């Protein structure tokens, strides 16, 4: 296999950099900076809280509605990357944990991201995020409830700090 046809350690570092920049933007209250990691098109898919949302504009509107665009309302976001698996030289899947603190929407959970690479670099085309069943999220309407991360797959009626 030719070196240019496979996922490399520099690709891994680039994806880690995208996620590092994303959490830094969030922690500075820069919603648009956070959203730069996502595909800016109608093809973006974000699944969280039992809902499938399509398109960058819908994702941005939901984040803005839920968290605002100020550090005081967005809180502090941390990622722990558990696995980055290159699928080929232009795509990868990332498994990780997230933790949001210092906000009413605080919680923690897991995420799976599908990354693609083109001329602008690596970006997220699909985000599936769930909340830990014991994250202590405040109650809310069931439209925001997320499936628990536990293997029992019991319904979770609490709100998830999600999109």
mmCIF file of N, CA and C in Angstrom, residues 71-160:
data_model
loop_
_atom_site.group_PDB
_atom_site.id
_atom_site.type_symbol
_atom_site.label_atom_id
_atom_site.label_comp_id
_atom_site.label_asym_id
_atom_site.label_seq_id
_atom_site.Cartn_x
_atom_site.Cartn_y
_atom_site.Cartn_z
ATOM 1 N N UNK A 71 -19.429 32.077 27.503
ATOM 2 C CA UNK A 71 -18.740 31.155 28.403
ATOM 3 C C UNK A 71 -19.572 30.888 29.660
ATOM 4 N N UNK A 72 -20.316 31.897 30.129
ATOM 5 C CA UNK A 72 -21.103 31.742 31.359
ATOM 6 C C UNK A 72 -22.229 30.714 31.198
ATOM 7 N N UNK A 73 -22.777 30.577 30.012
ATOM 8 C CA UNK A 73 -23.875 29.631 29.792
ATOM 9 C C UNK A 73 -23.391 28.310 29.200
ATOM 10 N N UNK A 74 -22.241 28.342 28.537
ATOM 11 C CA UNK A 74 -21.748 27.130 27.883
ATOM 12 C C UNK A 74 -21.003 26.211 28.842
ATOM 13 N N UNK A 75 -20.402 26.761 29.882
ATOM 14 C CA UNK A 75 -19.685 25.930 30.843
ATOM 15 C C UNK A 75 -18.309 25.505 30.356
ATOM 16 N N UNK A 76 -17.810 24.423 30.958
ATOM 17 C CA UNK A 76 -16.467 23.927 30.661
ATOM 18 C C UNK A 76 -16.574 22.514 30.090
ATOM 19 N N UNK A 77 -16.014 22.305 28.908
ATOM 20 C CA UNK A 77 -16.102 21.035 28.197
ATOM 21 C C UNK A 77 -14.739 20.363 28.138
ATOM 22 N N UNK A 78 -14.730 19.068 28.461
ATOM 23 C CA UNK A 78 -13.511 18.268 28.351
ATOM 24 C C UNK A 78 -13.810 17.028 27.522
ATOM 25 N N UNK A 79 -12.845 16.635 26.686
ATOM 26 C CA UNK A 79 -12.931 15.395 25.921
ATOM 27 C C UNK A 79 -11.843 14.443 26.382
ATOM 28 N N UNK A 80 -12.162 13.164 26.398
ATOM 29 C CA UNK A 80 -11.170 12.108 26.563
ATOM 30 C C UNK A 80 -11.296 11.225 25.329
ATOM 31 N N UNK A 81 -10.270 11.196 24.523
ATOM 32 C CA UNK A 81 -10.303 10.394 23.305
ATOM 33 C C UNK A 81 -9.885 8.969 23.661
ATOM 34 N N UNK A 82 -10.769 8.024 23.394
ATOM 35 C CA UNK A 82 -10.507 6.626 23.717
ATOM 36 C C UNK A 82 -9.935 5.855 22.527
ATOM 37 N N UNK A 83 -10.344 6.213 21.320
ATOM 38 C CA UNK A 83 -9.876 5.494 20.144
ATOM 39 C C UNK A 83 -10.063 6.366 18.904
ATOM 40 N N UNK A 84 -9.070 6.359 18.053
ATOM 41 C CA UNK A 84 -9.181 6.963 16.727
ATOM 42 C C UNK A 84 -8.817 5.873 15.742
ATOM 43 N N UNK A 85 -9.763 5.523 14.908
ATOM 44 C CA UNK A 85 -9.547 4.442 13.948
ATOM 45 C C UNK A 85 -9.660 4.988 12.533
ATOM 46 N N UNK A 86 -8.556 4.987 11.828
ATOM 47 C CA UNK A 86 -8.573 5.402 10.433
ATOM 48 C C UNK A 86 -9.248 4.344 9.588
ATOM 49 N N UNK A 87 -10.169 4.765 8.753
ATOM 50 C CA UNK A 87 -10.844 3.832 7.850
ATOM 51 C C UNK A 87 -10.136 3.789 6.503
ATOM 52 N N UNK A 88 -9.644 4.918 6.076
ATOM 53 C CA UNK A 88 -8.813 5.054 4.885
ATOM 54 C C UNK A 88 -8.117 6.402 5.008
ATOM 55 N N UNK A 89 -7.506 6.881 3.962
ATOM 56 C CA UNK A 89 -6.739 8.131 4.091
ATOM 57 C C UNK A 89 -7.613 9.364 4.244
ATOM 58 N N UNK A 90 -8.926 9.225 3.999
ATOM 59 C CA UNK A 90 -9.821 10.385 4.074
ATOM 60 C C UNK A 90 -10.937 10.242 5.088
ATOM 61 N N UNK A 91 -10.936 9.193 5.908
ATOM 62 C CA UNK A 91 -12.021 9.045 6.880
ATOM 63 C C UNK A 91 -11.544 8.310 8.124
ATOM 64 N N UNK A 92 -12.196 8.639 9.247
ATOM 65 C CA UNK A 92 -11.839 8.027 10.525
ATOM 66 C C UNK A 92 -13.047 8.068 11.449
ATOM 67 N N UNK A 93 -13.016 7.173 12.432
ATOM 68 C CA UNK A 93 -14.045 7.134 13.471
ATOM 69 C C UNK A 93 -13.348 7.381 14.805
ATOM 70 N N UNK A 94 -13.950 8.254 15.615
ATOM 71 C CA UNK A 94 -13.389 8.596 16.919
ATOM 72 C C UNK A 94 -14.386 8.202 17.999
ATOM 73 N N UNK A 95 -13.905 7.508 19.013
ATOM 74 C CA UNK A 95 -14.692 7.157 20.189
ATOM 75 C C UNK A 95 -14.127 7.934 21.366
ATOM 76 N N UNK A 96 -15.008 8.551 22.140
ATOM 77 C CA UNK A 96 -14.514 9.315 23.277
ATOM 78 C C UNK A 96 -15.562 9.529 24.340
ATOM 79 N N UNK A 97 -15.131 10.181 25.388
ATOM 80 C CA UNK A 97 -16.009 10.571 26.489
ATOM 81 C C UNK A 97 -15.986 12.089 26.555
ATOM 82 N N UNK A 98 -17.090 12.678 26.972
ATOM 83 C CA UNK A 98 -17.173 14.124 27.165
ATOM 84 C C UNK A 98 -17.661 14.390 28.580
ATOM 85 N N UNK A 99 -17.291 15.556 29.072
ATOM 86 C CA UNK A 99 -17.749 15.994 30.389
ATOM 87 C C UNK A 99 -17.965 17.494 30.325
ATOM 88 N N UNK A 100 -19.171 17.907 30.713
ATOM 89 C CA UNK A 100 -19.520 19.326 30.712
ATOM 90 C C UNK A 100 -19.818 19.737 32.147
ATOM 91 N N UNK A 101 -19.140 20.783 32.616
ATOM 92 C CA UNK A 101 -19.312 21.283 33.979
ATOM 93 C C UNK A 101 -19.548 22.791 33.936
ATOM 94 N N UNK A 102 -19.824 23.367 35.085
ATOM 95 C CA UNK A 102 -19.975 24.810 35.260
ATOM 96 C C UNK A 102 -21.119 25.396 34.444
ATOM 97 N N UNK A 103 -22.195 24.627 34.287
ATOM 98 C CA UNK A 103 -23.383 25.083 33.582
ATOM 99 C C UNK A 103 -24.580 24.281 34.076
ATOM 100 N N UNK A 104 -25.774 24.837 33.916
ATOM 101 C CA UNK A 104 -26.987 24.114 34.281
ATOM 102 C C UNK A 104 -27.152 22.852 33.440
ATOM 103 N N UNK A 105 -26.524 22.795 32.285
ATOM 104 C CA UNK A 105 -26.623 21.647 31.377
ATOM 105 C C UNK A 105 -25.516 20.626 31.627
ATOM 106 N N UNK A 106 -24.878 20.671 32.810
ATOM 107 C CA UNK A 106 -23.750 19.796 33.111
ATOM 108 C C UNK A 106 -24.119 18.325 32.967
ATOM 109 N N UNK A 107 -23.136 17.537 32.602
ATOM 110 C CA UNK A 107 -23.317 16.099 32.470
ATOM 111 C C UNK A 107 -22.076 15.481 31.848
ATOM 112 N N UNK A 108 -22.198 14.211 31.524
ATOM 113 C CA UNK A 108 -21.087 13.482 30.925
ATOM 114 C C UNK A 108 -21.649 12.357 30.085
ATOM 115 N N UNK A 109 -20.838 11.850 29.181
ATOM 116 C CA UNK A 109 -21.296 10.755 28.351
ATOM 117 C C UNK A 109 -20.241 10.322 27.356
ATOM 118 N N UNK A 110 -20.701 9.647 26.319
ATOM 119 C CA UNK A 110 -19.816 9.133 25.286
ATOM 120 C C UNK A 110 -20.212 9.709 23.933
ATOM 121 N N UNK A 111 -19.272 9.667 23.009
ATOM 122 C CA UNK A 111 -19.569 10.114 21.645
ATOM 123 C C UNK A 111 -18.819 9.243 20.648
ATOM 124 N N UNK A 112 -19.397 9.135 19.475
ATOM 125 C CA UNK A 112 -18.746 8.553 18.316
ATOM 126 C C UNK A 112 -18.845 9.585 17.204
ATOM 127 N N UNK A 113 -17.708 9.915 16.627
ATOM 128 C CA UNK A 113 -17.648 10.907 15.553
ATOM 129 C C UNK A 113 -17.099 10.262 14.293
ATOM 130 N N UNK A 114 -17.695 10.572 13.163
ATOM 131 C CA UNK A 114 -17.138 10.179 11.875
ATOM 132 C C UNK A 114 -16.504 11.429 11.279
ATOM 133 N N UNK A 115 -15.219 11.334 11.001
ATOM 134 C CA UNK A 115 -14.459 12.427 10.403
ATOM 135 C C UNK A 115 -14.185 12.121 8.939
ATOM 136 N N UNK A 116 -14.193 13.168 8.121
ATOM 137 C CA UNK A 116 -13.788 13.098 6.715
ATOM 138 C C UNK A 116 -12.714 14.165 6.495
ATOM 139 N N UNK A 117 -11.911 13.949 5.492
ATOM 140 C CA UNK A 117 -10.881 14.931 5.143
ATOM 141 C C UNK A 117 -11.047 15.323 3.683
ATOM 142 N N UNK A 118 -10.959 16.627 3.456
ATOM 143 C CA UNK A 118 -10.918 17.143 2.089
ATOM 144 C C UNK A 118 -9.897 18.270 2.069
ATOM 145 N N UNK A 119 -10.000 19.152 1.115
ATOM 146 C CA UNK A 119 -9.035 20.233 0.973
ATOM 147 C C UNK A 119 -8.969 21.173 2.167
ATOM 148 N N UNK A 120 -10.035 21.273 2.960
ATOM 149 C CA UNK A 120 -10.004 22.162 4.133
ATOM 150 C C UNK A 120 -9.481 21.467 5.374
ATOM 151 N N UNK A 121 -9.270 20.157 5.312
ATOM 152 C CA UNK A 121 -8.758 19.398 6.445
ATOM 153 C C UNK A 121 -9.789 18.412 6.970
ATOM 154 N N UNK A 122 -9.610 17.999 8.223
ATOM 155 C CA UNK A 122 -10.493 17.034 8.868
ATOM 156 C C UNK A 122 -11.694 17.747 9.474
ATOM 157 N N UNK A 123 -12.879 17.175 9.313
ATOM 158 C CA UNK A 123 -14.096 17.745 9.877
ATOM 159 C C UNK A 123 -15.089 16.625 10.184
ATOM 160 N N UNK A 124 -16.014 16.911 11.076
ATOM 161 C CA UNK A 124 -16.998 15.924 11.532
ATOM 162 C C UNK A 124 -18.193 15.929 10.580
ATOM 163 N N UNK A 125 -18.567 14.734 10.097
ATOM 164 C CA UNK A 125 -19.744 14.604 9.238
ATOM 165 C C UNK A 125 -20.904 13.914 9.952
ATOM 166 N N UNK A 126 -20.595 13.222 11.051
ATOM 167 C CA UNK A 126 -21.627 12.507 11.804
ATOM 168 C C UNK A 126 -21.207 12.476 13.271
ATOM 169 N N UNK A 127 -22.102 12.878 14.153
ATOM 170 C CA UNK A 127 -21.841 12.930 15.596
ATOM 171 C C UNK A 127 -22.972 12.205 16.301
ATOM 172 N N UNK A 128 -22.629 11.153 17.026
ATOM 173 C CA UNK A 128 -23.613 10.431 17.840
ATOM 174 C C UNK A 128 -23.159 10.569 19.289
ATOM 175 N N UNK A 129 -23.933 11.292 20.073
ATOM 176 C CA UNK A 129 -23.576 11.608 21.450
ATOM 177 C C UNK A 129 -24.653 11.083 22.386
ATOM 178 N N UNK A 130 -24.224 10.499 23.504
ATOM 179 C CA UNK A 130 -25.188 10.056 24.507
ATOM 180 C C UNK A 130 -24.699 10.473 25.889
ATOM 181 N N UNK A 131 -25.628 10.478 26.814
ATOM 182 C CA UNK A 131 -25.342 10.888 28.179
ATOM 183 C C UNK A 131 -25.210 9.647 29.051
ATOM 184 N N UNK A 132 -24.291 9.692 30.024
ATOM 185 C CA UNK A 132 -24.199 8.621 31.008
ATOM 186 C C UNK A 132 -25.487 8.581 31.815
ATOM 187 N N UNK A 133 -25.932 7.410 32.147
ATOM 188 C CA UNK A 133 -27.182 7.289 32.898
ATOM 189 C C UNK A 133 -27.045 7.832 34.315
ATOM 190 N N UNK A 134 -25.832 8.003 34.799
ATOM 191 C CA UNK A 134 -25.633 8.523 36.158
ATOM 192 C C UNK A 134 -24.993 9.901 36.164
ATOM 193 N N UNK A 135 -25.184 10.675 35.088
ATOM 194 C CA UNK A 135 -24.504 11.970 34.988
ATOM 195 C C UNK A 135 -25.146 13.070 35.816
ATOM 196 N N UNK A 136 -26.321 12.810 36.379
ATOM 197 C CA UNK A 136 -26.941 13.796 37.249
ATOM 198 C C UNK A 136 -27.583 14.950 36.531
ATOM 199 N N UNK A 137 -28.012 14.746 35.306
ATOM 200 C CA UNK A 137 -28.667 15.815 34.558
ATOM 201 C C UNK A 137 -29.998 16.166 35.182
ATOM 202 N N UNK A 138 -30.397 17.426 35.135
ATOM 203 C CA UNK A 138 -31.691 17.815 35.681
ATOM 204 C C UNK A 138 -32.823 17.265 34.831
ATOM 205 N N UNK A 139 -33.994 17.013 35.406
ATOM 206 C CA UNK A 139 -35.106 16.507 34.613
ATOM 207 C C UNK A 139 -35.592 17.538 33.600
ATOM 208 N N UNK A 140 -36.116 17.040 32.494
ATOM 209 C CA UNK A 140 -36.684 17.902 31.456
ATOM 210 C C UNK A 140 -37.634 17.072 30.623
ATOM 211 N N UNK A 141 -38.154 17.672 29.530
ATOM 212 C CA UNK A 141 -39.107 16.937 28.723
ATOM 213 C C UNK A 141 -38.445 15.742 28.039
ATOM 214 N N UNK A 142 -39.231 14.732 27.719
ATOM 215 C CA UNK A 142 -38.682 13.496 27.190
ATOM 216 C C UNK A 142 -38.090 13.653 25.799
ATOM 217 N N UNK A 143 -38.374 14.713 25.106
ATOM 218 C CA UNK A 143 -37.781 14.924 23.787
ATOM 219 C C UNK A 143 -36.278 15.108 23.893
ATOM 220 N N UNK A 144 -35.784 15.509 25.057
ATOM 221 C CA UNK A 144 -34.354 15.678 25.254
ATOM 222 C C UNK A 144 -33.737 14.489 25.968
ATOM 223 N N UNK A 145 -34.487 13.465 26.287
ATOM 224 C CA UNK A 145 -33.937 12.313 26.987
ATOM 225 C C UNK A 145 -33.053 11.523 26.043
ATOM 226 N N UNK A 146 -31.946 11.029 26.563
ATOM 227 C CA UNK A 146 -31.006 10.254 25.765
ATOM 228 C C UNK A 146 -30.997 8.821 26.249
ATOM 229 N N UNK A 147 -30.710 7.908 25.365
ATOM 230 C CA UNK A 147 -30.582 6.514 25.772
ATOM 231 C C UNK A 147 -29.396 6.391 26.694
ATOM 232 N N UNK A 148 -29.494 5.572 27.732
ATOM 233 C CA UNK A 148 -28.389 5.422 28.664
ATOM 234 C C UNK A 148 -27.206 4.715 28.014
ATOM 235 N N UNK A 149 -26.028 4.950 28.559
ATOM 236 C CA UNK A 149 -24.833 4.312 28.033
ATOM 237 C C UNK A 149 -24.657 2.903 28.598
ATOM 238 N N UNK A 150 -25.485 2.491 29.552
ATOM 239 C CA UNK A 150 -25.336 1.190 30.181
ATOM 240 C C UNK A 150 -25.801 0.080 29.253
ATOM 241 N N UNK A 151 -25.245 -1.144 29.417
ATOM 242 C CA UNK A 151 -25.618 -2.239 28.540
ATOM 243 C C UNK A 151 -27.060 -2.689 28.716
ATOM 244 N N UNK A 152 -27.722 -2.335 29.807
ATOM 245 C CA UNK A 152 -29.095 -2.756 30.028
ATOM 246 C C UNK A 152 -30.079 -2.079 29.083
ATOM 247 N N UNK A 153 -29.719 -0.974 28.479
ATOM 248 C CA UNK A 153 -30.576 -0.245 27.540
ATOM 249 C C UNK A 153 -31.928 0.111 28.145
ATOM 250 N N UNK A 154 -31.943 0.483 29.410
ATOM 251 C CA UNK A 154 -33.172 0.915 30.055
ATOM 252 C C UNK A 154 -33.452 2.350 29.660
ATOM 253 N N UNK A 155 -34.742 2.723 29.559
ATOM 254 C CA UNK A 155 -35.046 4.102 29.179
ATOM 255 C C UNK A 155 -34.566 5.090 30.229
ATOM 256 N N UNK A 156 -34.065 6.209 29.770
ATOM 257 C CA UNK A 156 -33.584 7.282 30.631
ATOM 258 C C UNK A 156 -34.517 8.466 30.436
ATOM 259 N N UNK A 157 -35.173 8.894 31.482
ATOM 260 C CA UNK A 157 -36.144 9.975 31.357
ATOM 261 C C UNK A 157 -35.565 11.330 31.733
ATOM 262 N N UNK A 158 -34.271 11.393 32.034
ATOM 263 C CA UNK A 158 -33.661 12.669 32.365
ATOM 264 C C UNK A 158 -33.166 13.355 31.103
ATOM 265 N N UNK A 159 -33.019 14.657 31.183
ATOM 266 C CA UNK A 159 -32.489 15.411 30.045
ATOM 267 C C UNK A 159 -31.024 15.105 29.879
ATOM 268 N N UNK A 160 -30.584 15.122 28.668
ATOM 269 C CA UNK A 160 -29.159 14.931 28.415
ATOM 270 C C UNK A 160 -28.577 16.254 27.947
#
